[in-house]
Structure formats: C-alpha cells, structure tokens
DNA sequence: TACATACAC
DNA sequence: CATGGTGTATGTA
C-alpha cells in the first residue's frame, strides 16, 4: 500500500539518517547517469561483439552445469518472532516484532500486514501499527531452537551448512539414493526428494514447534529462491532440467537472487533489466558495463547455473573478528570514545592467546 | 595496503 | 526524539 510508504517517509524526513540516505542515493543516481552515457556511446558492432563474448562464457557455464544434485535450502519462518510467539501465547494473535525501539530484527505475519518489517526501526513500526508489541531479542533462546533444527538437518545431510541461526543448506542427493535402494514403490527420485523434505520439515516442527519453509533444486542459488516461493510453512520443488530452470528464471525479479541487492538492481533497472531472463537478452550491455566478476554472477543468475556445493568446502573458516557500536549523540565525547576504546583493547585476547587462536582457526 | 562500497542476515 | 552489528567480497587509490 502507498500509505505505508507515506508514513515511513513522513517519519523519516529531515532526520540525519534520511539525509544521509538521500545523499547516498544521489551518488548512485549519478553513477547510473554516467553508466547510461557510456551505454549510449556504444556502437551496435561493439554490443554484438560483447554478446558473442558472453555467448562463449555461456557455453562454458552450460558445459559445467550440474543438474545431478538435490540441494535443499531450509529457512525458518519469521524465526525470532516465531520463537517468542511459541513461548508466549498472548503474543500469538497480535502484531509483534522482535528487537528494540531503534531496530527490529523480524516481525510476525500479523505485523507484516501493517508494513512492519525486519531492519525497520521500532518507532516507525509503531507509527505503522500502534498496537505493535515489541519484544527484546533473546539470542540464547534462538540459539537453542537453532540447535534443535540443526539436529534434524544433520540426519538428512551430515555435511549441511548453516548460513545463520535460521537458515541452512543441505545436499540430500545421497540420502535420496539410499532411500530409493531400500524402499520400494514406484516413486521417482524427484518425489522422494520432496517426500524427504516434507518429512524433515515435519520433524523440525515436532521438535521445535516452529515452522520451516524449504526449496529443492539443483544448486544453492536456485534452492534459496525456491524456499521463498511457498513461505510460510511450505516448500517448492524446481525440477532439475535446464528447460525448467530457464523457464522459472525468465520472469523472476533479479532482486530475488542472492547477491543482487539495492544498488545493482537499480543499475539493472536503468538498463531495463528487472527479470532474470532479461539478463540474458541484454548480456551485451552487461558485458560492456560491469566488472568481470559481476558479469559472471549475472550470467549465472540468468542461467541458473551455480556451482553445486553447499558452502561447506574444504577449509572454510572465519576470516575476521570485529566489533562496532554506534554512540548515542550525547555520549559521543572524546572521553567516552576513549573509554570505549580502552574496553575493546582490554577485552581483546593477548598476543600469545590470539596467535594460538589464529593457529586454531587456520587449521 | 588501506579504505570505501555492496551485500547478506 | 529516534535508523544495528558482524562478516565476506570486491573495487579503487
């Protein structure tokens, strides 16, 4: 609804945050203007040469396209909010969100009807929905629930990989195969994969009293998109056939692809690319206007050809540790900053311990 | 190498 | 009144 946008706009206008955001948007607009200028300078020959180059890349990607795996993306529905609703029945039928007055982590579906969303400040949430109940985060509880979810996932793929507390990827290809050997019935592999995922979701629900949605496809990129299709408490299966994948992607908004965010989707929109299918049609421009790295990921998004793993590759270890806090306006004095800095330093592991830790991590 | 930007959750 | 924190990847000076 347009009203929602108006309320947010009105609540934000004039604030520092708003001005900063506007300034950043102007920079993006400027970049897009320059991009379009460059675009207009291309000759048809240049574009068709670029298309040919993309076609070569496409052939390569098609060559290595792997349709042999069943990758599953599991995504818990409104996770933090669902945990709170489970534990506090009085919250079950009211619009509520988890977070604080300054930031909401997630909202339940009742609150979403009012436009209350994750990453929205609580005070704006309350403008959109005066009855909104905001409950503080309780990460210990969410971690505990996540542990239970992971117990279930591990039974379907011991090598599953979590992205965050509420979502993860599995490769159930082997599990499907063994299940096909053992049990009879003239069930296809596709049906078996879907049955297993339905079963897994039911087990998650039984163990946690929380619902999960899931996507099943040939690779992680597609599975993630699919898990969003029938949310909440649903699943979506995308057949592992090139034709089905291309048909599915043709009309899919580029913004749904993980990795295509606010800025890139604006740039693409300026090129009249809003659907994944259009990434292929306009591949010449993509080639001429974006970095090699982006070219590749956009082509992948158009083709649905992603490397098949689930992230859990050989030496995947955390690469950095950091901390960051925003000071309230009144406490932003040299003295308080200094004392904050002191506390960071004193809570940082001493060098020998840090080295040991680094050794541990690098293994 | 350092710093800035984009992105995800 | 008022808009987060952690981590990864990539681009640029």
mmCIF file with all atom_site columns, N, CA and C in Angstrom, chain A residues 178-205:
data_model
loop_
_atom_site.group_PDB
_atom_site.id
_atom_site.type_symbol
_atom_site.label_atom_id
_atom_site.label_alt_id
_atom_site.label_comp_id
_atom_site.label_asym_id
_atom_site.label_entity_id
_atom_site.label_seq_id
_atom_site.pdbx_PDB_ins_code
_atom_site.Cartn_x
_atom_site.Cartn_y
_atom_site.Cartn_z
_atom_site.occupancy
_atom_site.B_iso_or_equiv
_atom_site.pdbx_formal_charge
_atom_site.auth_seq_id
_atom_site.auth_comp_id
_atom_site.auth_asym_id
_atom_site.auth_atom_id
_atom_site.pdbx_PDB_model_num
ATOM 1  N N  . UNK A 1 178 ? 19.969 -43.641 -1.324 1.00 0.00 ? 178 UNK A N  1
ATOM 2  C CA . UNK A 1 178 ? 19.859 -44.802 -0.424 1.00 0.00 ? 178 UNK A CA 1
ATOM 3  C C  . UNK A 1 178 ? 18.386 -45.123 -0.167 1.00 0.00 ? 178 UNK A C  1
ATOM 4  N N  . UNK A 1 179 ? 17.608 -44.076 -0.053 1.00 0.00 ? 179 UNK A N  1
ATOM 5  C CA . UNK A 1 179 ? 16.183 -44.287 0.195  1.00 0.00 ? 179 UNK A CA 1
ATOM 6  C C  . UNK A 1 179 ? 15.526 -45.010 -0.995 1.00 0.00 ? 179 UNK A C  1
ATOM 7  N N  . UNK A 1 180 ? 15.997 -44.707 -2.188 1.00 0.00 ? 180 UNK A N  1
ATOM 8  C CA . UNK A 1 180 ? 15.455 -45.351 -3.394 1.00 0.00 ? 180 UNK A CA 1
ATOM 9  C C  . UNK A 1 180 ? 15.828 -46.831 -3.409 1.00 0.00 ? 180 UNK A C  1
ATOM 10 N N  . UNK A 1 181 ? 17.069 -47.145 -3.047 1.00 0.00 ? 181 UNK A N  1
ATOM 11 C CA . UNK A 1 181 ? 17.522 -48.543 -2.990 1.00 0.00 ? 181 UNK A CA 1
ATOM 12 C C  . UNK A 1 181 ? 16.659 -49.333 -2.038 1.00 0.00 ? 181 UNK A C  1
ATOM 13 N N  . UNK A 1 182 ? 16.612 -48.827 -0.795 1.00 0.00 ? 182 UNK A N  1
ATOM 14 C CA . UNK A 1 182 ? 15.902 -49.539 0.251  1.00 0.00 ? 182 UNK A CA 1
ATOM 15 C C  . UNK A 1 182 ? 14.435 -49.705 -0.055 1.00 0.00 ? 182 UNK A C  1
ATOM 16 N N  . UNK A 1 183 ? 13.723 -48.644 0.031  1.00 0.00 ? 183 UNK A N  1
ATOM 17 C CA . UNK A 1 183 ? 12.274 -48.727 -0.084 1.00 0.00 ? 183 UNK A CA 1
ATOM 18 C C  . UNK A 1 183 ? 11.823 -48.955 -1.530 1.00 0.00 ? 183 UNK A C  1
ATOM 19 N N  . UNK A 1 184 ? 10.633 -49.479 -1.660 1.00 0.00 ? 184 UNK A N  1
ATOM 20 C CA . UNK A 1 184 ? 10.118 -49.763 -2.998 1.00 0.00 ? 184 UNK A CA 1
ATOM 21 C C  . UNK A 1 184 ? 9.162  -48.667 -3.444 1.00 0.00 ? 184 UNK A C  1
ATOM 22 N N  . UNK A 1 185 ? 8.070  -49.060 -4.036 1.00 0.00 ? 185 UNK A N  1
ATOM 23 C CA . UNK A 1 185 ? 7.133  -48.057 -4.519 1.00 0.00 ? 185 UNK A CA 1
ATOM 24 C C  . UNK A 1 185 ? 7.664  -47.468 -5.808 1.00 0.00 ? 185 UNK A C  1
ATOM 25 N N  . UNK A 1 186 ? 6.780  -47.110 -6.731 1.00 0.00 ? 186 UNK A N  1
ATOM 26 C CA . UNK A 1 186 ? 7.278  -46.552 -7.982 1.00 0.00 ? 186 UNK A CA 1
ATOM 27 C C  . UNK A 1 186 ? 7.383  -45.035 -7.889 1.00 0.00 ? 186 UNK A C  1
ATOM 28 N N  . UNK A 1 187 ? 8.030  -44.602 -6.820 1.00 0.00 ? 187 UNK A N  1
ATOM 29 C CA . UNK A 1 187 ? 8.251  -43.191 -6.618 1.00 0.00 ? 187 UNK A CA 1
ATOM 30 C C  . UNK A 1 187 ? 9.490  -42.763 -7.380 1.00 0.00 ? 187 UNK A C  1
ATOM 31 N N  . UNK A 1 188 ? 9.411  -41.614 -8.028 1.00 0.00 ? 188 UNK A N  1
ATOM 32 C CA . UNK A 1 188 ? 10.599 -41.107 -8.717 1.00 0.00 ? 188 UNK A CA 1
ATOM 33 C C  . UNK A 1 188 ? 11.546 -40.485 -7.703 1.00 0.00 ? 188 UNK A C  1
ATOM 34 N N  . UNK A 1 189 ? 12.769 -40.257 -8.132 1.00 0.00 ? 189 UNK A N  1
ATOM 35 C CA . UNK A 1 189 ? 13.733 -39.566 -7.263 1.00 0.00 ? 189 UNK A CA 1
ATOM 36 C C  . UNK A 1 189 ? 13.196 -38.196 -6.870 1.00 0.00 ? 189 UNK A C  1
ATOM 37 N N  . UNK A 1 190 ? 12.614 -37.499 -7.827 1.00 0.00 ? 190 UNK A N  1
ATOM 38 C CA . UNK A 1 190 ? 12.059 -36.177 -7.545 1.00 0.00 ? 190 UNK A CA 1
ATOM 39 C C  . UNK A 1 190 ? 11.027 -36.242 -6.424 1.00 0.00 ? 190 UNK A C  1
ATOM 40 N N  . UNK A 1 191 ? 10.160 -37.233 -6.523 1.00 0.00 ? 191 UNK A N  1
ATOM 41 C CA . UNK A 1 191 ? 9.129  -37.379 -5.492 1.00 0.00 ? 191 UNK A CA 1
ATOM 42 C C  . UNK A 1 191 ? 9.739  -37.728 -4.151 1.00 0.00 ? 191 UNK A C  1
ATOM 43 N N  . UNK A 1 192 ? 10.755 -38.557 -4.211 1.00 0.00 ? 192 UNK A N  1
ATOM 44 C CA . UNK A 1 192 ? 11.425 -38.957 -2.963 1.00 0.00 ? 192 UNK A CA 1
ATOM 45 C C  . UNK A 1 192 ? 12.071 -37.748 -2.287 1.00 0.00 ? 192 UNK A C  1
ATOM 46 N N  . UNK A 1 193 ? 12.735 -36.922 -3.091 1.00 0.00 ? 193 UNK A N  1
ATOM 47 C CA . UNK A 1 193 ? 13.370 -35.728 -2.524 1.00 0.00 ? 193 UNK A CA 1
ATOM 48 C C  . UNK A 1 193 ? 12.330 -34.858 -1.828 1.00 0.00 ? 193 UNK A C  1
ATOM 49 N N  . UNK A 1 194 ? 11.204 -34.686 -2.492 1.00 0.00 ? 194 UNK A N  1
ATOM 50 C CA . UNK A 1 194 ? 10.156 -33.848 -1.894 1.00 0.00 ? 194 UNK A CA 1
ATOM 51 C C  . UNK A 1 194 ? 9.577  -34.480 -0.643 1.00 0.00 ? 194 UNK A C  1
ATOM 52 N N  . UNK A 1 195 ? 9.444  -35.812 -0.684 1.00 0.00 ? 195 UNK A N  1
ATOM 53 C CA . UNK A 1 195 ? 8.905  -36.500 0.490  1.00 0.00 ? 195 UNK A CA 1
ATOM 54 C C  . UNK A 1 195 ? 9.853  -36.324 1.680  1.00 0.00 ? 195 UNK A C  1
ATOM 55 N N  . UNK A 1 196 ? 11.152 -36.498 1.411  1.00 0.00 ? 196 UNK A N  1
ATOM 56 C CA . UNK A 1 196 ? 12.133 -36.361 2.492  1.00 0.00 ? 196 UNK A CA 1
ATOM 57 C C  . UNK A 1 196 ? 12.104 -34.956 3.088  1.00 0.00 ? 196 UNK A C  1
ATOM 58 N N  . UNK A 1 197 ? 11.982 -33.963 2.238  1.00 0.00 ? 197 UNK A N  1
ATOM 59 C CA . UNK A 1 197 ? 11.984 -32.591 2.743  1.00 0.00 ? 197 UNK A CA 1
ATOM 60 C C  . UNK A 1 197 ? 10.714 -32.305 3.545  1.00 0.00 ? 197 UNK A C  1
ATOM 61 N N  . UNK A 1 198 ? 9.603  -32.847 3.069  1.00 0.00 ? 198 UNK A N  1
ATOM 62 C CA . UNK A 1 198 ? 8.360  -32.690 3.834  1.00 0.00 ? 198 UNK A CA 1
ATOM 63 C C  . UNK A 1 198 ? 8.519  -33.315 5.217  1.00 0.00 ? 198 UNK A C  1
ATOM 64 N N  . UNK A 1 199 ? 9.137  -34.482 5.202  1.00 0.00 ? 199 UNK A N  1
ATOM 65 C CA . UNK A 1 199 ? 9.376  -35.219 6.440  1.00 0.00 ? 199 UNK A CA 1
ATOM 66 C C  . UNK A 1 199 ? 10.308 -34.434 7.367  1.00 0.00 ? 199 UNK A C  1
ATOM 67 N N  . UNK A 1 200 ? 11.357 -33.889 6.794  1.00 0.00 ? 200 UNK A N  1
ATOM 68 C CA . UNK A 1 200 ? 12.313 -33.108 7.593  1.00 0.00 ? 200 UNK A CA 1
ATOM 69 C C  . UNK A 1 200 ? 11.633 -31.897 8.216  1.00 0.00 ? 200 UNK A C  1
ATOM 70 N N  . UNK A 1 201 ? 10.822 -31.225 7.443  1.00 0.00 ? 201 UNK A N  1
ATOM 71 C CA . UNK A 1 201 ? 10.116 -30.054 7.977  1.00 0.00 ? 201 UNK A CA 1
ATOM 72 C C  . UNK A 1 201 ? 9.163  -30.449 9.084  1.00 0.00 ? 201 UNK A C  1
ATOM 73 N N  . UNK A 1 202 ? 8.523  -31.602 8.920  1.00 0.00 ? 202 UNK A N  1
ATOM 74 C CA . UNK A 1 202 ? 7.608  -32.075 9.966  1.00 0.00 ? 202 UNK A CA 1
ATOM 75 C C  . UNK A 1 202 ? 8.385  -32.379 11.245 1.00 0.00 ? 202 UNK A C  1
ATOM 76 N N  . UNK A 1 203 ? 9.560  -32.964 11.100 1.00 0.00 ? 203 UNK A N  1
ATOM 77 C CA . UNK A 1 203 ? 10.385 -33.268 12.280 1.00 0.00 ? 203 UNK A CA 1
ATOM 78 C C  . UNK A 1 203 ? 10.850 -31.991 12.962 1.00 0.00 ? 203 UNK A C  1
ATOM 79 N N  . UNK A 1 204 ? 11.242 -31.020 12.169 1.00 0.00 ? 204 UNK A N  1
ATOM 80 C CA . UNK A 1 204 ? 11.643 -29.726 12.745 1.00 0.00 ? 204 UNK A CA 1
ATOM 81 C C  . UNK A 1 204 ? 10.482 -29.156 13.543 1.00 0.00 ? 204 UNK A C  1
ATOM 82 N N  . UNK A 1 205 ? 9.311  -29.248 12.965 1.00 0.00 ? 205 UNK A N  1
ATOM 83 C CA . UNK A 1 205 ? 8.121  -28.685 13.609 1.00 0.00 ? 205 UNK A CA 1
ATOM 84 C C  . UNK A 1 205 ? 7.800  -29.445 14.904 1.00 0.00 ? 205 UNK A C  1
#
